[in-house]
PDB file of C-alpha atoms in Angstrom:
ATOM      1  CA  UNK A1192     115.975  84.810 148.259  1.00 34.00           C
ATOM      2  CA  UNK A1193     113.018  85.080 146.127  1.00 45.00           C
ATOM      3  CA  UNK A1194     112.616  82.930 142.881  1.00 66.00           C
ATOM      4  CA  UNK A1195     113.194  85.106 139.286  1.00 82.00           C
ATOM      5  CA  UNK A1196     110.237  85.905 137.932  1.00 90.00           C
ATOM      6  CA  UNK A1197     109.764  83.721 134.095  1.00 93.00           C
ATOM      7  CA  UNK A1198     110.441  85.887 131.691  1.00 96.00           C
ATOM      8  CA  UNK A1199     108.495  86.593 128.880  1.00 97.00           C
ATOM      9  CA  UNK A1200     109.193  88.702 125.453  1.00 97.00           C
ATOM     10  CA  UNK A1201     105.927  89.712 123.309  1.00 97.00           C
ATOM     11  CA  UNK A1202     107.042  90.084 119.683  1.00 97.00           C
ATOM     12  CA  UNK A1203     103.926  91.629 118.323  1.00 96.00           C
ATOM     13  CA  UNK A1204     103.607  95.130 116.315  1.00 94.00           C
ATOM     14  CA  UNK A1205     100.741  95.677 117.724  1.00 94.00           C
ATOM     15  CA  UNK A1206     101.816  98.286 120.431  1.00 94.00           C
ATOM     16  CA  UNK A1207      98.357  98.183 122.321  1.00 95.00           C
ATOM     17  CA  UNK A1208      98.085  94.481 122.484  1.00 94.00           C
ATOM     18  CA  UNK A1209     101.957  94.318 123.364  1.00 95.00           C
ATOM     19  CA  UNK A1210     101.056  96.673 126.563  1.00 95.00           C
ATOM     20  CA  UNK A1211      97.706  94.466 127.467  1.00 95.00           C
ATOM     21  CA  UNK A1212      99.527  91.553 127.882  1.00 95.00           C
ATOM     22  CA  UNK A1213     102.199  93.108 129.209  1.00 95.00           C
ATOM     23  CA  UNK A1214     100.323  94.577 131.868  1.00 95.00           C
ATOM     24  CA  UNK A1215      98.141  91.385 132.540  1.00 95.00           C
ATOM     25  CA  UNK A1216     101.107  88.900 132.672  1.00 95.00           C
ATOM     26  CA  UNK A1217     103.128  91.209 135.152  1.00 95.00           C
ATOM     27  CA  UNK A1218     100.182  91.053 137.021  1.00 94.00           C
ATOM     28  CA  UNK A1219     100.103  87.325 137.042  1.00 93.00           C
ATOM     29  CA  UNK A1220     104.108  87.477 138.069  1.00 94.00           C
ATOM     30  CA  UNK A1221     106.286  87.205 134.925  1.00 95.00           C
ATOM     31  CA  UNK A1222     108.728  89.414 133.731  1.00 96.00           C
ATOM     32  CA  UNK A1223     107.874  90.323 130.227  1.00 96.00           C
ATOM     33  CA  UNK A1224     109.203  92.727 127.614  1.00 96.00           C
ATOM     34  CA  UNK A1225     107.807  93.443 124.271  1.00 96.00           C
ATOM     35  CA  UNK A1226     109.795  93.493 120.798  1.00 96.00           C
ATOM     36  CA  UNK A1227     107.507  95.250 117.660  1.00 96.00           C
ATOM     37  CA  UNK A1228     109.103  93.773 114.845  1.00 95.00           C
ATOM     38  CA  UNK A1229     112.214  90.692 114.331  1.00 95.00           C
ATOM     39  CA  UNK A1230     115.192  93.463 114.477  1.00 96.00           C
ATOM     40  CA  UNK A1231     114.219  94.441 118.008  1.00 96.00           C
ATOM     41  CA  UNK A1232     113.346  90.795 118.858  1.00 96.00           C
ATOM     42  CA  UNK A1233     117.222  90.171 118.035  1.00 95.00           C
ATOM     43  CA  UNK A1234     118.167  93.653 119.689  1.00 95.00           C
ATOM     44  CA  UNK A1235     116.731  92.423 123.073  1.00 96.00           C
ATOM     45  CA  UNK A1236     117.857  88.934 122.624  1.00 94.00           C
ATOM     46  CA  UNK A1237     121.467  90.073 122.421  1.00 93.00           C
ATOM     47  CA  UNK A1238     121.338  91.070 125.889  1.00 94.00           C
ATOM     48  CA  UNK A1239     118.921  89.198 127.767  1.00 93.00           C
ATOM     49  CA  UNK A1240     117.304  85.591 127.834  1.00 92.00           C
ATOM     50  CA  UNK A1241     113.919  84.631 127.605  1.00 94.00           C
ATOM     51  CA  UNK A1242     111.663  82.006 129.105  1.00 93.00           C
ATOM     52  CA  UNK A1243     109.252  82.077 126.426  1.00 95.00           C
ATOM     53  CA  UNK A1244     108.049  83.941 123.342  1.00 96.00           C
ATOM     54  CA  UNK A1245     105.301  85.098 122.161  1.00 96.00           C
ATOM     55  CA  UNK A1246     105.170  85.578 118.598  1.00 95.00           C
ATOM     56  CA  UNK A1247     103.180  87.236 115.886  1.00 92.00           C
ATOM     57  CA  UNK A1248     102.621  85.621 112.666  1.00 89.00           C
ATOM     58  CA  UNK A1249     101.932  88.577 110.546  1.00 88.00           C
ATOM     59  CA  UNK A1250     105.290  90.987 111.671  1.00 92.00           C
ATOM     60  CA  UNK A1251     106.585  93.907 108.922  1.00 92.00           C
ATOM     61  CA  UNK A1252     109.665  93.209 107.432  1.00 92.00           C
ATOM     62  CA  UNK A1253     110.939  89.785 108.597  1.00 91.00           C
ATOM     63  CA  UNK A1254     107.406  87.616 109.413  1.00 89.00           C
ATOM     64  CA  UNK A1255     106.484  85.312 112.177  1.00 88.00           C
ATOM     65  CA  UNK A1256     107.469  81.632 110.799  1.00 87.00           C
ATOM     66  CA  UNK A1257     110.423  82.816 109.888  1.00 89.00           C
ATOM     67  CA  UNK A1258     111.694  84.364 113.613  1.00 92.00           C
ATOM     68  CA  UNK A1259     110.205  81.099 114.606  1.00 89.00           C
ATOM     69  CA  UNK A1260     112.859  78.969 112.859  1.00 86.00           C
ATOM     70  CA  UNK A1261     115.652  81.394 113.769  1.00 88.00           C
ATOM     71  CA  UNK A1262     114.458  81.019 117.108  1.00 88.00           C
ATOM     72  CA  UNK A1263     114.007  77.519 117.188  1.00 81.00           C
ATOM     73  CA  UNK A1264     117.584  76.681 115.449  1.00 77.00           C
ATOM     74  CA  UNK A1265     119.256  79.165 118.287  1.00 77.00           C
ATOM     75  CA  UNK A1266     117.908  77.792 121.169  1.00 77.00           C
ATOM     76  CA  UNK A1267     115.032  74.846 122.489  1.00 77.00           C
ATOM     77  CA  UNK A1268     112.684  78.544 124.344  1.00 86.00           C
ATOM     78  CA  UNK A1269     109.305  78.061 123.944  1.00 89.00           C
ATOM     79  CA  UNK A1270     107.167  79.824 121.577  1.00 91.00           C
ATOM     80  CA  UNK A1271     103.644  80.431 121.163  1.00 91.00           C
ATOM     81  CA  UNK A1272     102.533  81.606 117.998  1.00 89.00           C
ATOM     82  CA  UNK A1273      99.587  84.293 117.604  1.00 90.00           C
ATOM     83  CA  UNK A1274      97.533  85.200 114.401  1.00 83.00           C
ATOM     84  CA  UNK A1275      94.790  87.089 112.785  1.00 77.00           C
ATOM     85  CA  UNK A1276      94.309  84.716 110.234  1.00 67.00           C
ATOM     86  CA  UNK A1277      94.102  81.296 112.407  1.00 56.00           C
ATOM     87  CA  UNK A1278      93.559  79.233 109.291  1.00 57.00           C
ATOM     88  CA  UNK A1279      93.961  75.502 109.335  1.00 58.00           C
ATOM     89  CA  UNK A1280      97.331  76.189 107.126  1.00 57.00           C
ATOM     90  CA  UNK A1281      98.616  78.914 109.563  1.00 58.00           C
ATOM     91  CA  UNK A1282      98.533  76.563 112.505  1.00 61.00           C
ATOM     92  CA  UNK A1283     100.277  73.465 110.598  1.00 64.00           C
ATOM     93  CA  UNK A1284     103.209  75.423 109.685  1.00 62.00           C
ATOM     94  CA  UNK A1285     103.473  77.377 113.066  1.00 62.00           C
ATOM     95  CA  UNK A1286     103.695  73.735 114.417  1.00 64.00           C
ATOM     96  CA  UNK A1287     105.928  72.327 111.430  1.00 63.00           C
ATOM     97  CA  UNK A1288     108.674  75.362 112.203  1.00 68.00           C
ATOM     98  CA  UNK A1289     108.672  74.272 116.119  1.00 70.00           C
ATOM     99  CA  UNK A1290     106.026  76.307 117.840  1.00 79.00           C
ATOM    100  CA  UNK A1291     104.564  74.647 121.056  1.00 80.00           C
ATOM    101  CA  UNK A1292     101.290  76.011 120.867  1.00 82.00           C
ATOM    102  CA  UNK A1293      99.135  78.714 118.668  1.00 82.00           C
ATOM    103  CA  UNK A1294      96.663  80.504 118.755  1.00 84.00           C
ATOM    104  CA  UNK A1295      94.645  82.615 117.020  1.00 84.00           C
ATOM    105  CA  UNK A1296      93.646  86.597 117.253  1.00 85.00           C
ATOM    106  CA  UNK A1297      91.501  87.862 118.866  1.00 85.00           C
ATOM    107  CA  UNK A1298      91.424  85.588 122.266  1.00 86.00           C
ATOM    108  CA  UNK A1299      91.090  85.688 125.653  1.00 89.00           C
ATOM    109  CA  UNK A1300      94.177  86.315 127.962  1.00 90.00           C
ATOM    110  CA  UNK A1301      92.949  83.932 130.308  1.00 90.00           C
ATOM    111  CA  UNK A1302      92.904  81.551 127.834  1.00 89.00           C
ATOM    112  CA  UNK A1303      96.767  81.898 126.827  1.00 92.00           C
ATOM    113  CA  UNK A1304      97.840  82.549 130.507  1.00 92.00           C
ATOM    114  CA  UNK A1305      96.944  78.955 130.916  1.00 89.00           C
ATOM    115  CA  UNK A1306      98.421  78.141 127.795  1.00 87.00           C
ATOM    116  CA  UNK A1307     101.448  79.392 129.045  1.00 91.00           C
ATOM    117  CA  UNK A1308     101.310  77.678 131.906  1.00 89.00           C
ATOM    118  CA  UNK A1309     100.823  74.702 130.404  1.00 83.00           C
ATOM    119  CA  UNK A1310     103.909  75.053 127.929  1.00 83.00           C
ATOM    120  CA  UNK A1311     105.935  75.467 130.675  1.00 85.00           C
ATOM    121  CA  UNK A1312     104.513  73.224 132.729  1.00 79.00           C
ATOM    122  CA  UNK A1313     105.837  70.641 130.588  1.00 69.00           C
ATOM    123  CA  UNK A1314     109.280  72.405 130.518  1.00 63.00           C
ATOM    124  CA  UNK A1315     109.811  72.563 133.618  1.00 60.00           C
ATOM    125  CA  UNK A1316     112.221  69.489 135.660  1.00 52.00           C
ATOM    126  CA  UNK A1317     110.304  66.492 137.249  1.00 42.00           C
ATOM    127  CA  UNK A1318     110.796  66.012 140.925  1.00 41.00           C
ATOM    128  CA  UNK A1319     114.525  64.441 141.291  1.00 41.00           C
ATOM    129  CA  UNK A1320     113.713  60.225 140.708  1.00 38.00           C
ATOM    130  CA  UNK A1321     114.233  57.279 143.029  1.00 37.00           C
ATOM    131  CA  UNK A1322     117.775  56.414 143.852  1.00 36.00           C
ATOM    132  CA  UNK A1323     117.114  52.873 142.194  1.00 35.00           C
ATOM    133  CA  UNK A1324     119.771  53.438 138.371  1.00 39.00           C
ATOM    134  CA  UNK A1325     116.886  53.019 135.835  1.00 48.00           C
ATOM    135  CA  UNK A1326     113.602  54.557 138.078  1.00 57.00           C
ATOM    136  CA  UNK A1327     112.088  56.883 135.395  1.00 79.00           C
ATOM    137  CA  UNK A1328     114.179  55.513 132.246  1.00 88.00           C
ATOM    138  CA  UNK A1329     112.837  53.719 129.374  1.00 90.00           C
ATOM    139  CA  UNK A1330     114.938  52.302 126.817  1.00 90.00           C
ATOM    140  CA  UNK A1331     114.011  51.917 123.248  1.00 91.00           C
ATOM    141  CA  UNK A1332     116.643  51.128 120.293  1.00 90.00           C
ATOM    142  CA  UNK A1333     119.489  53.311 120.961  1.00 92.00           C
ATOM    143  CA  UNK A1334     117.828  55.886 123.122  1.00 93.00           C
ATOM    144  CA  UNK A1335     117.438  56.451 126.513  1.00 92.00           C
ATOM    145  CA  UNK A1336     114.348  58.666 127.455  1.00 93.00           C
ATOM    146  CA  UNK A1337     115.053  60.264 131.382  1.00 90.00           C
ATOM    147  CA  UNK A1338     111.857  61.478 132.520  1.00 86.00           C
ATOM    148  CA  UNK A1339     112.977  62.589 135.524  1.00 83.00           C
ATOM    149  CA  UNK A1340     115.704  65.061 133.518  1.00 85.00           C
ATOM    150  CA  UNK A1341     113.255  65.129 130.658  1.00 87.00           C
ATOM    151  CA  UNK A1342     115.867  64.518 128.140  1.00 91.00           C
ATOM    152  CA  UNK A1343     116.233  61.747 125.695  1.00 94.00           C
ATOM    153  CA  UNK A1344     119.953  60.698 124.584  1.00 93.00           C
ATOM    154  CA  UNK A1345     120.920  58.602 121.727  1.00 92.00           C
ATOM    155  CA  UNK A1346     124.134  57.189 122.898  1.00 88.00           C
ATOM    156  CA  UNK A1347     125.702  60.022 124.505  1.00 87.00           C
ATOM    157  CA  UNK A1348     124.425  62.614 122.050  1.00 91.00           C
ATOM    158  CA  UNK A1349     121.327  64.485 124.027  1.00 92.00           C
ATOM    159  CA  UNK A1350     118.392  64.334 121.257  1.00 92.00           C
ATOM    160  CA  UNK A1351     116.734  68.325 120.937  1.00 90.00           C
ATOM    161  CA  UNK A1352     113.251  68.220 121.151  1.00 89.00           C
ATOM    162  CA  UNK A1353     110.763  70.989 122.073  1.00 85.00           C
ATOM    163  CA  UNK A1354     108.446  70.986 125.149  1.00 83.00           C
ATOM    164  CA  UNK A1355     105.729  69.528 123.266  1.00 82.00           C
ATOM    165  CA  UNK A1356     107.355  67.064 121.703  1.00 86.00           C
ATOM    166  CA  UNK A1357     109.062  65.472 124.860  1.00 89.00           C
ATOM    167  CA  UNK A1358     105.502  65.094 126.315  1.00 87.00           C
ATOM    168  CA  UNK A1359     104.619  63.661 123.293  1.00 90.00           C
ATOM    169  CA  UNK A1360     107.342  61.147 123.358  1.00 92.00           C
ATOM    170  CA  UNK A1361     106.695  60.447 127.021  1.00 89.00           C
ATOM    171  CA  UNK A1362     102.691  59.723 126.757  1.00 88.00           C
ATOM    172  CA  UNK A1363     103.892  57.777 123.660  1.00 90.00           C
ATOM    173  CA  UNK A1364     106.507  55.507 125.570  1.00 89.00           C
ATOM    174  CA  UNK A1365     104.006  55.138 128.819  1.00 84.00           C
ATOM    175  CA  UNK A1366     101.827  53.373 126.972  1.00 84.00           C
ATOM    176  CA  UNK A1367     104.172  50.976 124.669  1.00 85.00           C
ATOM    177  CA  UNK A1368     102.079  48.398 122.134  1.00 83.00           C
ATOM    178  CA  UNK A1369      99.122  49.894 122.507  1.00 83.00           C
ATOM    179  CA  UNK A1370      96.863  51.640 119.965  1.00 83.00           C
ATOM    180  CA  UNK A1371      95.799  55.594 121.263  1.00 84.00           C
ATOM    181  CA  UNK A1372      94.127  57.421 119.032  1.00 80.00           C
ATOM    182  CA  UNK A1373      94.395  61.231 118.391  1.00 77.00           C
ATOM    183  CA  UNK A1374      91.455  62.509 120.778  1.00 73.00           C
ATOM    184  CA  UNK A1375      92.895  60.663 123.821  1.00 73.00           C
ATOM    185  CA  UNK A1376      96.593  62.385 122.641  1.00 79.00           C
ATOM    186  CA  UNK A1377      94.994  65.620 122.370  1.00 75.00           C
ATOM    187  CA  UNK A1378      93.480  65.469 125.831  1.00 68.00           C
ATOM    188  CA  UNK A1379      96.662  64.165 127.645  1.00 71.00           C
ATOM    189  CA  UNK A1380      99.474  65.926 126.097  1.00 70.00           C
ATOM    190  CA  UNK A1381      97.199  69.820 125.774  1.00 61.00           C
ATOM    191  CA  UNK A1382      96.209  69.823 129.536  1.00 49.00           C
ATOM    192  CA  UNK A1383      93.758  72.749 128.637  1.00 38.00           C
ATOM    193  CA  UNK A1384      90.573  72.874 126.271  1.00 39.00           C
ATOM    194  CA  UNK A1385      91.529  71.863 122.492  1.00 45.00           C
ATOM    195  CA  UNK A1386      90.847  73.337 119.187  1.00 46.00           C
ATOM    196  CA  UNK A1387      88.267  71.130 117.249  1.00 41.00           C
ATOM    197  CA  UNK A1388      91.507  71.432 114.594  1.00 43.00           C
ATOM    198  CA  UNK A1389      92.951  68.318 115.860  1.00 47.00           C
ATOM    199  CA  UNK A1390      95.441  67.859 112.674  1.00 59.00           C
ATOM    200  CA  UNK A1391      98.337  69.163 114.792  1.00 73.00           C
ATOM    201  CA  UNK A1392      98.833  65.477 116.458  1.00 81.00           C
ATOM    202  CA  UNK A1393      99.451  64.540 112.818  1.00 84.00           C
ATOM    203  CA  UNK A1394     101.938  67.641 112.532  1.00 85.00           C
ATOM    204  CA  UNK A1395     103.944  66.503 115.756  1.00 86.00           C
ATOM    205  CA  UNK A1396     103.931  62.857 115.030  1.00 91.00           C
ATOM    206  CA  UNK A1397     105.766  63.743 112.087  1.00 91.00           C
ATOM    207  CA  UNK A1398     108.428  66.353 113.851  1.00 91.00           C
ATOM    208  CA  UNK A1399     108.794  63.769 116.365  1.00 93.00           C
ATOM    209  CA  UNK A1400     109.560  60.832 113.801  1.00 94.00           C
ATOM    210  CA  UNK A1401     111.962  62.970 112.325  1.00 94.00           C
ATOM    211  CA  UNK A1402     114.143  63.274 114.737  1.00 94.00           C
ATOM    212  CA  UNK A1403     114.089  59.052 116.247  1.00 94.00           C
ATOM    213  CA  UNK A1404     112.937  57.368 112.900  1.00 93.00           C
ATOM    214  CA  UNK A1405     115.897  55.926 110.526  1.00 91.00           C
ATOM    215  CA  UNK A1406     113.418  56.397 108.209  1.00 91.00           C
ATOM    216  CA  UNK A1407     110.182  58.200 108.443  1.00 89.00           C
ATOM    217  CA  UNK A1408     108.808  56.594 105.644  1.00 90.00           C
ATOM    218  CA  UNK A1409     108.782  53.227 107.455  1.00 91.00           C
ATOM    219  CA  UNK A1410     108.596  53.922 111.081  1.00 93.00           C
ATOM    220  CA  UNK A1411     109.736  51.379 113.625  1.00 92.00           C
ATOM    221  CA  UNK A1412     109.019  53.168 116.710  1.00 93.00           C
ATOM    222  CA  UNK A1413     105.688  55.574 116.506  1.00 94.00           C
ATOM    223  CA  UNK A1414     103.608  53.496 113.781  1.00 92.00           C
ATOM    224  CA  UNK A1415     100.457  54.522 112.537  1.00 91.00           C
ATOM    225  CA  UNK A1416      97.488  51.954 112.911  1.00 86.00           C
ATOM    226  CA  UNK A1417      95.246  53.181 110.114  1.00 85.00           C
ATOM    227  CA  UNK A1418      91.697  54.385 111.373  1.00 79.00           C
ATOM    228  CA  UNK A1419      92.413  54.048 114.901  1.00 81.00           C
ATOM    229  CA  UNK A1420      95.342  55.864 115.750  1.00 85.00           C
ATOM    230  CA  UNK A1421      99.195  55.523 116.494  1.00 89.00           C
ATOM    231  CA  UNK A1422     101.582  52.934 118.675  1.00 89.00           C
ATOM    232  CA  UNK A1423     104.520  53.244 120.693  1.00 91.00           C
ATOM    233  CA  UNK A1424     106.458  50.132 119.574  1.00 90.00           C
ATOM    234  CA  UNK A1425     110.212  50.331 121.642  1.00 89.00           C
ATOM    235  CA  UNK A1426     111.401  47.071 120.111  1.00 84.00           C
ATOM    236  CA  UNK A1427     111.410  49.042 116.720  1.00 80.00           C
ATOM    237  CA  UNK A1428     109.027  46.903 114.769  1.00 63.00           C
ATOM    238  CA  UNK A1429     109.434  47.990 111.319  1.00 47.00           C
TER     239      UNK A1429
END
């Protein structure tokens, strides 16, 4: 049996660009359906499921940041955010409201077909581990981060975190007491040619820390070495 083709939906008012990518992506072997404003977005997600969205900033009626925290409170899909604008702003709050990636207007779809590929890359499940109990396990306070199930649990509670910020947490905990500063973050956990806006490390440290830290203000597991960059510290050094 062949495998389903990834489905995509396009939320984008923009009716020609809706039909480019539409046409390209097909091409390229997703599934993908376009949605011109949030009420058909929600129309189409009543009945189907989606792999990953793409999603306008600047939508009539209901905008872009705000589908993208209805989205992200409803479900853990992927989203890439587009925009006109691509200010330094726009980006931080795409990435503050759980976005995995942005980018801005116009572009290349070459460009975000391998920016899709790379979100999902990171979704997708690991090879199944070793047989050996804790192959592919690390342990820090009371979580336990899987990476062959790419999920981290706190107790028995699974902790929710979006594509890009469990490949955060994962090049984070690889590479415990030691200092890595944001270029070398960039360039492992992007997997495709950067922005010179490199800010957005800063914006998923902090998403990240907000959902492990007891208190973000004093961080005892992602600490920030001032000038240099930040450190994975699993015995919770305050």
């Amino acid at each position: 049996m062949p495998d389903t083709p990834i489905q995509i939906l396009v939320v984008d008012d923009d009716s020609a660009l809706r039909a480019l990518l539409g046409d390209y992506l097909a091409g390229e072997g997703f599934s993908v359906a376009g949605a011109e404003d949030g009420v058909a977005m929600d129309a189409w997600l009543a009945e189907h499921e989606t792999d990953l969205v793409i999603l306008d900033l600047m939508l009539p009626g209901e905008d872009g940041l705000s589908l993208a925290r209805r989205l992200r409170a409803r479900a853990n899909t992927p989203i890439i955010m587009l925009s006109a604008r691509g200010g330094d702003i726009d980006r931080i709050v795409g990435l503050e409201v759980g976005a995995d990636d942005y980018m801005p207007k116009p572009f290349n779809p070459r460009e975000l077909l391998a920016r899709i590929r790379a979100v999902l890359r990171r979704r997708a499940p690991s090879a199944p581990p070793e047989p050996r109990e804790d192959d592919g396990v690390i342990r820090f306070g009371p979580y336990r981060l899987d990476l062959g199930q790419r999920e981290l649990r706190r107790g028995d509670e699974s902790v929710v975190l979006t594509s890009g910020e469990l490949e955060l947490l994962r090049i984070l905990a690889e590479h415990p007491d030691r200092v890595l500063d944001r270029d070398l973050l960039l360039d492992l956990l992007k997997g495709y040619e950067r922005s010179p806006f490199d800010r957005s490390i800063d914006v998923q440290i902090a998403r990240l820390r907000a959902k492990i830290e007891p208190d973000t203000k004093r961080p005892r597991y992602i600490r920030t070495i001032w000038g240099k960059g930040y450190m994975f510290t699993p015995a919770g050094d305050a």
